[in-house]
Coordinates of C-alpha atoms in Angstrom, one line a residue:
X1 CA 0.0 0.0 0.0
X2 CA 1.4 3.4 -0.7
X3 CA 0.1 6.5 0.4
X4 CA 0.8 10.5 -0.8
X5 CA -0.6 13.3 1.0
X6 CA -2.7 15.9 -1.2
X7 CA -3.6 18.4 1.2
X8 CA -2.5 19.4 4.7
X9 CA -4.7 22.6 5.6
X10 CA -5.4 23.1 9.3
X11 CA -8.1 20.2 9.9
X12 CA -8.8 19.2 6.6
X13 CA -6.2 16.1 5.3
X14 CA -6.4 14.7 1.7
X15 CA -4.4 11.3 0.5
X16 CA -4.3 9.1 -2.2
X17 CA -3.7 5.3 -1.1
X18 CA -2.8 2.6 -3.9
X19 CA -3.1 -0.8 -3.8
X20 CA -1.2 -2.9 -5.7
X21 CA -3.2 -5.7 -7.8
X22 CA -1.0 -8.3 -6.9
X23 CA -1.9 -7.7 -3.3
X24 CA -5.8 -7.8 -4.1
X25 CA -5.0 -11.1 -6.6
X26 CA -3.3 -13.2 -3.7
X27 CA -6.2 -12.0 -1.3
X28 CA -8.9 -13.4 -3.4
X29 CA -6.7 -16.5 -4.2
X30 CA -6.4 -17.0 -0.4
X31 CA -10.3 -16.7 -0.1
X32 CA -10.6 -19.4 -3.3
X33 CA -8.5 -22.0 -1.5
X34 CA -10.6 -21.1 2.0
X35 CA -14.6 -22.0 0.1
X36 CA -13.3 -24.4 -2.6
X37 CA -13.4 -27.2 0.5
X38 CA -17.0 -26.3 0.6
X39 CA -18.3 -26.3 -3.0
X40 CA -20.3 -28.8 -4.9
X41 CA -19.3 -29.4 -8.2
X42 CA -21.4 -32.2 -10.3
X43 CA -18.7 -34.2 -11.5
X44 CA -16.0 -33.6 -8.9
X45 CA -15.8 -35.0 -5.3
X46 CA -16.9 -33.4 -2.4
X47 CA -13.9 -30.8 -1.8
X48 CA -12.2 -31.8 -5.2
X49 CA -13.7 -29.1 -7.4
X50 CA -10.5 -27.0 -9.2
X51 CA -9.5 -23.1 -8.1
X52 CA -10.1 -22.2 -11.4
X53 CA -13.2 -23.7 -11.7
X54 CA -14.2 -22.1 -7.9
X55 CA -12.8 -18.9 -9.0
X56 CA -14.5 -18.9 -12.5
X57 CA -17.5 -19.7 -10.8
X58 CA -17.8 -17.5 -7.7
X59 CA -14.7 -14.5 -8.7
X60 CA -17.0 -12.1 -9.6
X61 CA -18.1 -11.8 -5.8
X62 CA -15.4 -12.6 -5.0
X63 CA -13.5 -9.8 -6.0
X64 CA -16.4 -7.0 -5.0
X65 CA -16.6 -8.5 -1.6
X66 CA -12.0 -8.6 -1.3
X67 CA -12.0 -5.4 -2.7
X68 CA -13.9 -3.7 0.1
X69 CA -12.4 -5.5 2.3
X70 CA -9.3 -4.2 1.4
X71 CA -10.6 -0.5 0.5
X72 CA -11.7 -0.7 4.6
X73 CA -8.5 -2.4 5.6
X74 CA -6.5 0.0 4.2
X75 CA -8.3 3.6 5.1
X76 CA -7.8 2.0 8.9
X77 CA -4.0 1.3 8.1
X78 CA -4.0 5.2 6.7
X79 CA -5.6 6.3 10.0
X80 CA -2.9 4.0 12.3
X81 CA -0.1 5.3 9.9
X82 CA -0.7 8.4 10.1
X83 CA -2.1 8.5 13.6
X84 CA -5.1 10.6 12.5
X85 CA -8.4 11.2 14.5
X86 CA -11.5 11.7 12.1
X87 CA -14.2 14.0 13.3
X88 CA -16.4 12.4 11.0
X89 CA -16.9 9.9 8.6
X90 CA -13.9 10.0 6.2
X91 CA -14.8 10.3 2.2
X92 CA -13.7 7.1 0.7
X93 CA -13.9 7.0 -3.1
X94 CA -12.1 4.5 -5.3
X95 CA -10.8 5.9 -8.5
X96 CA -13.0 5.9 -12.1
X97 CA -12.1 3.3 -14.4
X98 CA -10.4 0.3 -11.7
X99 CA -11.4 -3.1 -12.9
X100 CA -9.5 -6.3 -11.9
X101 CA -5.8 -7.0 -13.0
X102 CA -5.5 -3.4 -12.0
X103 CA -3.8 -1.4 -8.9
X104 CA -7.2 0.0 -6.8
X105 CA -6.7 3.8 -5.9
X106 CA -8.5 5.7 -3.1
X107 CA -8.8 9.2 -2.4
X108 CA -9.6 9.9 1.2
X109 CA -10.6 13.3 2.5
X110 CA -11.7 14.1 6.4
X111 CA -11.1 16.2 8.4
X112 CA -9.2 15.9 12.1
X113 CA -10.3 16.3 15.8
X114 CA -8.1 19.5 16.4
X115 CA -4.9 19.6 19.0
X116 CA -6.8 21.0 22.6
X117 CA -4.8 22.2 25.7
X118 CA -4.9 20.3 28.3
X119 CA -7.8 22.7 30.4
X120 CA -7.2 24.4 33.5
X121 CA -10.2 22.7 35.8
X122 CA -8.6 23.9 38.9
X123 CA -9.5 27.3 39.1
X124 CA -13.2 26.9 38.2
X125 CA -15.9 28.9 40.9
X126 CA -19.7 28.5 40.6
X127 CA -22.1 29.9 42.3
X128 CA -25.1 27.2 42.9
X129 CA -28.7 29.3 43.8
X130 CA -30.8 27.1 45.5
X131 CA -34.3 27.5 46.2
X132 CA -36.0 25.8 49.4
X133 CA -39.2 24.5 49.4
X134 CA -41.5 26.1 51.5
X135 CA -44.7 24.7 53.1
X136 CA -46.5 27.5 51.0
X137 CA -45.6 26.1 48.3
X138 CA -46.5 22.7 48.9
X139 CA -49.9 23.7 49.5
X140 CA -50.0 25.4 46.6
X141 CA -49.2 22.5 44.6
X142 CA -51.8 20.2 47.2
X143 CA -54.3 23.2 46.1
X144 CA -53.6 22.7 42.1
X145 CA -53.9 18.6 42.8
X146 CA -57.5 19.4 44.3
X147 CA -58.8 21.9 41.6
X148 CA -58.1 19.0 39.2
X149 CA -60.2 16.5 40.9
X150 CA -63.0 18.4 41.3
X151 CA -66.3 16.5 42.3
X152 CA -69.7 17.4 40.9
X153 CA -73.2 17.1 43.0
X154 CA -76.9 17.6 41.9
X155 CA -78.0 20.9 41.7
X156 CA -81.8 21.9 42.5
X157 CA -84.0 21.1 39.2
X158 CA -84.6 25.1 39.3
X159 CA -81.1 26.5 39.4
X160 CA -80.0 27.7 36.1
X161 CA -76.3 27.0 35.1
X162 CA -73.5 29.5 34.9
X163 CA -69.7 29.4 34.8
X164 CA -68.5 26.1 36.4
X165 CA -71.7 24.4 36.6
X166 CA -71.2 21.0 34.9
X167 CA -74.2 19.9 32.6
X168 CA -74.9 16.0 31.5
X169 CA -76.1 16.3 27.9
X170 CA -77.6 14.3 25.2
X171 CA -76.7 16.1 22.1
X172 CA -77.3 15.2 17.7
X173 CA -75.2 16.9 15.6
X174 CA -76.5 18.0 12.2
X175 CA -75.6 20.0 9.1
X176 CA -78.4 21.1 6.5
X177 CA -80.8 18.3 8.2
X178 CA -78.6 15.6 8.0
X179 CA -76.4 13.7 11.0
X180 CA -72.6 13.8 10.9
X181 CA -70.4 11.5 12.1
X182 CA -69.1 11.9 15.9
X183 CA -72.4 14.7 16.5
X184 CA -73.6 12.6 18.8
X185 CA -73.4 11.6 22.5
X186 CA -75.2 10.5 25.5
X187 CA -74.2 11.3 29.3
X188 CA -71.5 13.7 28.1
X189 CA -70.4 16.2 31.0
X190 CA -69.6 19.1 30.2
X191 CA -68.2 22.1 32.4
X192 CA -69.7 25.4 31.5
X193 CA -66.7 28.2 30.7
X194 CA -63.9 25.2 30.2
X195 CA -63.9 26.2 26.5
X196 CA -63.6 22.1 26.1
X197 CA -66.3 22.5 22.9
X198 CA -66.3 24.6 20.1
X199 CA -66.7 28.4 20.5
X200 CA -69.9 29.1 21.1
X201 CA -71.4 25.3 22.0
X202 CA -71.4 26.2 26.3
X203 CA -72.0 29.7 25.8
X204 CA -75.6 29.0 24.7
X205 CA -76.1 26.3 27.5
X206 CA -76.0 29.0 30.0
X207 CA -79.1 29.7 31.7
X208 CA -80.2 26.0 31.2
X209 CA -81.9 24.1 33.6
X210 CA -82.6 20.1 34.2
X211 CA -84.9 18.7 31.7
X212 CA -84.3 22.0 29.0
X213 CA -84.3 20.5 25.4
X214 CA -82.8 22.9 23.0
X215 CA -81.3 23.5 19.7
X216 CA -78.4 25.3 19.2
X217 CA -76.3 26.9 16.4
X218 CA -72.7 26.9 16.0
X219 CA -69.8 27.4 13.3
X220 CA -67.0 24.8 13.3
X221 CA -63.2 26.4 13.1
X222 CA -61.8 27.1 9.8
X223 CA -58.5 24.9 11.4
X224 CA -61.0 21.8 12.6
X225 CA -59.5 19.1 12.0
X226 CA -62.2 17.1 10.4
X227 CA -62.4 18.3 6.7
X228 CA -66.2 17.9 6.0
X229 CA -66.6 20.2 9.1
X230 CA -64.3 23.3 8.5
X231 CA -66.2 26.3 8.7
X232 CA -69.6 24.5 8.7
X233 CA -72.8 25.9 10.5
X234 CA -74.0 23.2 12.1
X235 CA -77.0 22.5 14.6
X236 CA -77.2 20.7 17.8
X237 CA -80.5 19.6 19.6
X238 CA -79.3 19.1 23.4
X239 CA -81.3 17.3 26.0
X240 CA -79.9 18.8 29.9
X241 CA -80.3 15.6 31.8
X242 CA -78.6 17.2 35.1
X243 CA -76.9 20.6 36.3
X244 CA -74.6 19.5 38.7
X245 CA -72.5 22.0 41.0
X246 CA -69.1 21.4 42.3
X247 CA -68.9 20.2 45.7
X248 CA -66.2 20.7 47.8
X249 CA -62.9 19.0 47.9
X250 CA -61.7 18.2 52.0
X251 CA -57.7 18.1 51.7
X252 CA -57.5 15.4 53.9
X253 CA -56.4 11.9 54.6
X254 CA -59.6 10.4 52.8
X255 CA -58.2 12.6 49.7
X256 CA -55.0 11.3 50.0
X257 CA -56.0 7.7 49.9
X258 CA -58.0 8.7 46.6
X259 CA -54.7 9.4 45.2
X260 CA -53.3 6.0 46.4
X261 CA -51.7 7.3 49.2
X262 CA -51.9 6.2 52.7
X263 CA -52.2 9.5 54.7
X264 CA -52.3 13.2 53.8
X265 CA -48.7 13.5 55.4
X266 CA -47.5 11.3 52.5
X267 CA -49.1 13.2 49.6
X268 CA -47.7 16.5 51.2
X269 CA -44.4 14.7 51.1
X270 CA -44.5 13.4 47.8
X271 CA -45.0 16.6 46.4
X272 CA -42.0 18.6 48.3
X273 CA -40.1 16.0 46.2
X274 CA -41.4 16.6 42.9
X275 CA -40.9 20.3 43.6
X276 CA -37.4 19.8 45.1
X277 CA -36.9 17.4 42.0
X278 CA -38.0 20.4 39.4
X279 CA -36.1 23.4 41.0
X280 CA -33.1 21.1 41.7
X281 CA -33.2 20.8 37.7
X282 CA -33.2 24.7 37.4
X283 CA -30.3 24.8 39.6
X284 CA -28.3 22.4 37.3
X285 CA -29.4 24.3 34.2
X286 CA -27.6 27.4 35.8
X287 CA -25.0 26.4 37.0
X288 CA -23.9 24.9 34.1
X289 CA -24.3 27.4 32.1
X290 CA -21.9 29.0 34.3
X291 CA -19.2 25.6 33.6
X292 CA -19.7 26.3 29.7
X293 CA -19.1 29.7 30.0
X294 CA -16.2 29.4 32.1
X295 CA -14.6 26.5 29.7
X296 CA -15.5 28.7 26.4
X297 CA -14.5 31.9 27.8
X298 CA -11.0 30.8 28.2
X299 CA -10.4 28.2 25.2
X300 CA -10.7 29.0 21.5
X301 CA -9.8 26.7 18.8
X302 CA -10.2 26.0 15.4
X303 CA -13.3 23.1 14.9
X304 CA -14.1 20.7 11.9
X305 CA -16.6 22.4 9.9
X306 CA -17.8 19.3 8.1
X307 CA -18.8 18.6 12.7
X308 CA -20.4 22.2 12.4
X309 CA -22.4 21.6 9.4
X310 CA -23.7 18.6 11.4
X311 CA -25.0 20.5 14.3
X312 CA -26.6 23.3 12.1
X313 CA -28.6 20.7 10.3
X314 CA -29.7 19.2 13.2
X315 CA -30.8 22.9 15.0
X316 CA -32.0 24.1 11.4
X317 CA -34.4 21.8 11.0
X318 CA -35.7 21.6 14.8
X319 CA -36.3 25.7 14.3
X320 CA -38.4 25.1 10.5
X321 CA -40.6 22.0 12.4
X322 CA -41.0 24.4 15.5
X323 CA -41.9 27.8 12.8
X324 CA -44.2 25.3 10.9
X325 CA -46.7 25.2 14.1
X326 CA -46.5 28.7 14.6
X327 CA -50.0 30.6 14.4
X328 CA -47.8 32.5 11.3
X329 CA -45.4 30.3 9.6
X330 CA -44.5 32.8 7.0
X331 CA -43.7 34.7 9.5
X332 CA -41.7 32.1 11.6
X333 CA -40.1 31.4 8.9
X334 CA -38.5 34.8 7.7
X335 CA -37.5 35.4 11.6
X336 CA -35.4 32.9 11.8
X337 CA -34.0 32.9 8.0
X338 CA -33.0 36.5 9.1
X339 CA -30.5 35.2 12.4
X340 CA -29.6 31.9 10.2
X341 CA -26.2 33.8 10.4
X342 CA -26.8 33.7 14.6
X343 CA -27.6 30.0 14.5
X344 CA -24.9 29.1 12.6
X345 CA -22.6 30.7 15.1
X346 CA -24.8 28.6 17.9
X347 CA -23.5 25.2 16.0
X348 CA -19.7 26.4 16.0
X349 CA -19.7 27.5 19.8
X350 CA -21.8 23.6 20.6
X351 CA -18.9 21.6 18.7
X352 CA -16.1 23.8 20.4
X353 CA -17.9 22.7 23.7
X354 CA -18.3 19.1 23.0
X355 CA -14.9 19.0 22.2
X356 CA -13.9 20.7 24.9
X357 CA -16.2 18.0 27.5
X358 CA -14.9 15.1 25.8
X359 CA -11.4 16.3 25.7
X360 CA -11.7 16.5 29.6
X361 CA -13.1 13.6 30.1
X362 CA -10.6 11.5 28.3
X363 CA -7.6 13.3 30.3
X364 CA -9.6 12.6 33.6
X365 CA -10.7 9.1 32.8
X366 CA -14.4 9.9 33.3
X367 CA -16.3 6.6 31.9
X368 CA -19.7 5.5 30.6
X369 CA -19.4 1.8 31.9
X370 CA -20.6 -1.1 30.3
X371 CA -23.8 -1.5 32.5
X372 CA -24.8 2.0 32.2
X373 CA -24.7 1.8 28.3
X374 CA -26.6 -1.0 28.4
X375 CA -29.3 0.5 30.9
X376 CA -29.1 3.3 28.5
X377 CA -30.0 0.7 25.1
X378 CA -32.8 -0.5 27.1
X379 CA -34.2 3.0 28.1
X380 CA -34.0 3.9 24.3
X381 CA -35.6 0.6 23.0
X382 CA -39.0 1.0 24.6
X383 CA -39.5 4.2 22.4
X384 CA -39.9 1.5 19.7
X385 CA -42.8 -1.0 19.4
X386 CA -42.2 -4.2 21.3
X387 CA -41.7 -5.8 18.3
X388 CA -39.0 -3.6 16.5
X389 CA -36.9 -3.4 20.1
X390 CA -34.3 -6.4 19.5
X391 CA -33.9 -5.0 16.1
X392 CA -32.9 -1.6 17.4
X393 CA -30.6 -3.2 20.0
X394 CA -28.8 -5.1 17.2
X395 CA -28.8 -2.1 15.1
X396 CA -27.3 -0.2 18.2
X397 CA -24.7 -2.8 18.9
X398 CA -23.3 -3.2 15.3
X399 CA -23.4 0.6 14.1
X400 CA -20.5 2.4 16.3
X401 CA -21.8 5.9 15.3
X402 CA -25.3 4.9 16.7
X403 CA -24.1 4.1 19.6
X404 CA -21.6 6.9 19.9
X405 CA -24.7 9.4 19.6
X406 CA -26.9 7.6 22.1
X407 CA -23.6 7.6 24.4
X408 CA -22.9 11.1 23.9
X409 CA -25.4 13.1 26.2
X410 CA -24.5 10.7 29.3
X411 CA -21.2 11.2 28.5
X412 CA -21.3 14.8 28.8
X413 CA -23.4 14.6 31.7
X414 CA -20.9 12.6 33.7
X415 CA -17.9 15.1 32.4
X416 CA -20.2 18.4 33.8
X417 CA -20.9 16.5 37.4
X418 CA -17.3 15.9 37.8
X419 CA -16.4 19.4 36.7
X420 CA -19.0 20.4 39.2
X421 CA -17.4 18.2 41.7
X422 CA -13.6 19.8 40.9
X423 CA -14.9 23.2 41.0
X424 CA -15.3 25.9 44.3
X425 CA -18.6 25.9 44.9
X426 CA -20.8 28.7 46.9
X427 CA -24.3 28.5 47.5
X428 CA -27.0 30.9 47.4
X429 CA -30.5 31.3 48.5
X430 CA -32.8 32.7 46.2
X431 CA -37.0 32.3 45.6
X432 CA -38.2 30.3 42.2
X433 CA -38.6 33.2 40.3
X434 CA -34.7 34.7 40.6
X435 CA -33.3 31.5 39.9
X436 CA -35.5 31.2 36.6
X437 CA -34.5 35.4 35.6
X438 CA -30.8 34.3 36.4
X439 CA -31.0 31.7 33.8
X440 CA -33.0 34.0 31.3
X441 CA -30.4 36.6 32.0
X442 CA -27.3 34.0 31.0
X443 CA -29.8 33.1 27.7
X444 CA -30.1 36.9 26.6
X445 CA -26.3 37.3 27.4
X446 CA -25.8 34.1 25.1
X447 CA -27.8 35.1 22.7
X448 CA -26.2 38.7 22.7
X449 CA -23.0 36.9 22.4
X450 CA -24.2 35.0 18.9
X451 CA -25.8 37.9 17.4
X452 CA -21.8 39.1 17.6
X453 CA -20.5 36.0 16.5
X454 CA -18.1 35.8 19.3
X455 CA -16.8 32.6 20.5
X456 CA -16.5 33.5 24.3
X457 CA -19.5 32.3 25.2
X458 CA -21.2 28.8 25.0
X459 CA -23.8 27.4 22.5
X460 CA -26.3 30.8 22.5
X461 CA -30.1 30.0 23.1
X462 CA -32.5 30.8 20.7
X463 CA -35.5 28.4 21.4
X464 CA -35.2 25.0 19.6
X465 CA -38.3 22.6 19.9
X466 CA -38.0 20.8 23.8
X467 CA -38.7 16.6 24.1
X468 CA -42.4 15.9 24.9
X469 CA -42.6 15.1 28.3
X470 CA -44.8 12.5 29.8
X471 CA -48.0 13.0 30.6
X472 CA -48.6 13.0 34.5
X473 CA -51.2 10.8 35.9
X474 CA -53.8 11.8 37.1
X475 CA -55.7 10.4 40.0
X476 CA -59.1 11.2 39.1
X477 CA -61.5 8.8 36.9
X478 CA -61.5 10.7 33.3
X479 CA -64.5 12.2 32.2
X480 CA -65.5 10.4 29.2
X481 CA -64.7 11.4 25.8
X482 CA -66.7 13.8 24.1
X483 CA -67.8 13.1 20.8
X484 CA -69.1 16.6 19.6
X485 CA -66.2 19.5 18.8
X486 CA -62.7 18.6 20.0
X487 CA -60.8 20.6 22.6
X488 CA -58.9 23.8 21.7
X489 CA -55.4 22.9 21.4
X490 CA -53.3 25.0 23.4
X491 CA -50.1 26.7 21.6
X492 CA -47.4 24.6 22.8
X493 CA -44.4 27.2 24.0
X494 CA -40.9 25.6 23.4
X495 CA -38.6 24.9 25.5
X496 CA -35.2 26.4 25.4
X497 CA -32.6 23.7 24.5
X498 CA -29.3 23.3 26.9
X499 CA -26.1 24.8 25.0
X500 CA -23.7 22.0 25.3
X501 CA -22.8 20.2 22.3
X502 CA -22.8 16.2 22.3
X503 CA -19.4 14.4 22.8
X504 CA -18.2 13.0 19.4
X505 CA -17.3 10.0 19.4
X506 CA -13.6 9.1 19.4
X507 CA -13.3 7.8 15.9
X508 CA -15.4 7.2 12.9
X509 CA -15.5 4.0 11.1
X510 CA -14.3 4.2 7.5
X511 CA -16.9 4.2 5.2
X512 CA -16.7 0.7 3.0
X513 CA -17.1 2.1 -0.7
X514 CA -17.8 -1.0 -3.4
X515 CA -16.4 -1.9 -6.5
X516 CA -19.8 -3.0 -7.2
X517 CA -22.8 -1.7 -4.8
X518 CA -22.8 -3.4 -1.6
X519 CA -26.0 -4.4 0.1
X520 CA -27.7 -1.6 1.6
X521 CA -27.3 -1.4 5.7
X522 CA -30.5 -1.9 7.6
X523 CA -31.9 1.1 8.6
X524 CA -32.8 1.5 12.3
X525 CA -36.3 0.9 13.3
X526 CA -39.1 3.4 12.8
X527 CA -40.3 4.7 16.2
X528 CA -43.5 4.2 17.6

């Protein structure tokens, strides 16, 4: 194999690697006399069958299969020669025109995981603001609990409903005369001023009594979801079986053990750790941001731009999904086309920091272990239907970059708690709402910062679209489903996304170009 160097320009490397044909000749003459024991041949013993004849028979193959293995051989010897550290993927093409008999020549481009100084952790100070949880607030949160269990009684047959009155309702659902599907329901409850029906639907239900038979008029939403509805008048004769009032919710040990809980003592405490839990998280969220700006602040190097490209991608297209739901796309759209500039900075300042983490981590021998990856597969599996989960685990375990980008945020995490635990740390008291304006405050600085294109600070944060989180349960039976016009759906706000950029992974696998096209890989599983 000989190699030449084509272009050595800070992180970008370019060679050309040729293999001699005589070295790809013996190699598939090696793998002729390894099957030929194996081949049937009418005519010939078991085992007897001629190389030529195996070769003639099977060299076709052969050769495609030997030549990648010797195109991926030798872009792994190129790395170990050269002792090179891919950011990414390298670009493996074999030359136009190679057919067999004939030396096989690459071109390989990448580019390099740049040179970082060892980091001063040493001198590292953070401030940690902590918020205690106060008894007031846990009875605010007991108070939120109760207002969502609500109980409903009988009211008087006279008593006329109003706001937060619940109704139980027979309703038909037609348009010109004729029924449309899902306009109809029996026993369905319905909580005057909740704005769970279409506008206009409870508005006209106020005043009614217990026995009232009606017909009212309403439009349907030019966004309803159901086509054949969109904009429609349509009418709806109701039946009020009952007007019920709310009763009153006793906070209580009875309550408590509605919830599942044995005592009232329990819930209470319970909830001091969910809060505790949730401003504990805020707490982490600053003070890291104080870590990244710390570590970015004082370390500036050149990154591979093929790593930065990446990151935008991934951050461009989260900000056009997120503009798409906006009550304006167009809009949406033009805003952020205008800071692309901004956002692009934001990927640059995310790779210098994952860089930065996993350089640390390597010189400080922080670990994801064995166990914890595993814990971590598992976790990942059940977002995929029970049937598709043994085929992401496969997937995970024979693709190294899969596995590198599901490592990655652990990785990092482990890196920032043992930068938290190297670091002098002073604490701070402050109330709920400072500790979230501290965080908004490092945000606008960030954000300030990007609009500048500096690199002193870390990833900036414009909003990116947040993870759904999981729904809570809730304690009370559900009402049952309504059948007549769906809830409003409430503008989701996104969450801001944290600035640190994912540890890379040490080093890329070389891609396996083909002489002939290789059988594609298997994609990973589709998601529930």
């Amino acid at each position: 194999m000989q190699i030449k160097e084509t272009t050595n320009e800070g992180l970008k490397r370019a060679y050309t690697v040729t293999i001699p044909a005589a070295d790809i000749a013996s190699r598939i003459d090696a793998e002729v006399k390894k099957i030929a024991p194996q081949v049937r041949m009418p005519g010939f013993r078991p085992g007897k069958v001629p190389a030529n004849l195996v070769k003639k028979m099977h060299g076709e193959q052969l050769h495609a299969q030997t030549v990648n293995d010797v195109i991926r051989e030798s872009v792994d010897g190129l790395m170990q020669e050269k002792a090179l550290r891919p950011a990414m993927q390298p670009a493996v093409d074999l030359a136009e025109g190679y057919e067999e008999g004939k030396d096989a020549t690459l071109t390989v481009e990448l580019e390099v995981l740049p040179e970082i100084d060892t980091p001063d952790i040493d001198s590292l100070k953070l401030e940690r603001l902590t918020v205690p949880v106060s008894d007031e607030a846990v009875e605010e949160s007991l108070k939120n609990i109760a207002d969502q269990q609500k109980s409903y009684k009988d009211a008087p047959k006279s008593r006329k409903a109003k706001d937060g009155d619940q109704l139980i309702i027979d309703f038909v659902g037609s348009i010109d005369g004729e029924e449309f599907e899902g306009g109809k329901a029996e026993d369905a409850p319905l909580v005057i001023g909740s704005g769970q029906f279409i506008p206009g639907f409870e508005e006209q239900l106020t005043g009614a009594k217990t026995g009232d038979e009606k017909t009212i008029t309403v439009t349907f939403p030019e966004d309803y979801p159901a086509e054949n509805l969109k904009g429609k008048d349509a009418q709806f004769a109701i039946t009020v079986k009952q007007v019920k009032v709310e009763g009153e919710t006793k906070l209580d040990d009875d309550f408590a053990t509605s919830l599942g809980l044995d005592s009232l003592d329990k819930l209470k405490e319970l909830l001091k750790g969910q809060l505790e839990q949730e401003t504990n998280g805020l707490t982490r969220t600053q003070m890291k941001r104080q870590l990244l700006d710390q570590l970015a602040g004082s370390h500036d190097f050149d990154v591979p731009q093929k790593m930065v490209d990446a990151e935008f991608d991934q951050i461009w297209a989260q900000l056009q999904q997120e503009a798409a739901k906006d009550e304006d796309p167009d809009k949406a759209l033009k805003e952020i086309e205008a800071e692309k500039d901004d956002y692009r900075n934001i990927a640059e300042r995310r790779v210098r920091l994952g860089l930065l983490l996993s350089e640390i981590g390597q010189k400080n021998g922080v670990e994801v272990t064995q166990q914890e990856m595993s814990m971590l597969i598992q976790q990942a599996a059940q977002q995929y239907r029970e049937e598709d989960r043994e085929r992401f685990m496969q997937y995970i375990q024979q693709e190294p970059m899969a596995a590198a980008q599901l490592r990655a945020p652990l990785y990092e995490d482990k890196v920032v708690d043992f930068l938290f635990d190297k670091a002098d740390v002073t604490d701070r008291e402050v109330t709920k709402e400072e500790l979230e304006a501290a965080i908004e405050a490092d945000e606008a600085a960030e954000e300030a910062a990007a609009k500048k294109g500096a690199k002193k600070k870390p990833a900036a944060k414009k909003k990116a679209p947040a993870k759904k989180a999981a729904p809570k349960k809730e304690a009370a039976k559900k009402a049952p489903a309504k059948k007549a016009a769906p809830k409003k759906a409430a503008a989701k706000k996104a969450d801001d996304k944290p600035a640190a950029k994912k540890a890379p992974a040490k080093k890329a696998a070389a891609k396996k170009p083909a002489a002939k096209k290789a059988p594609a890989k298997k994609a990973a599983p589709k998601k529930k």
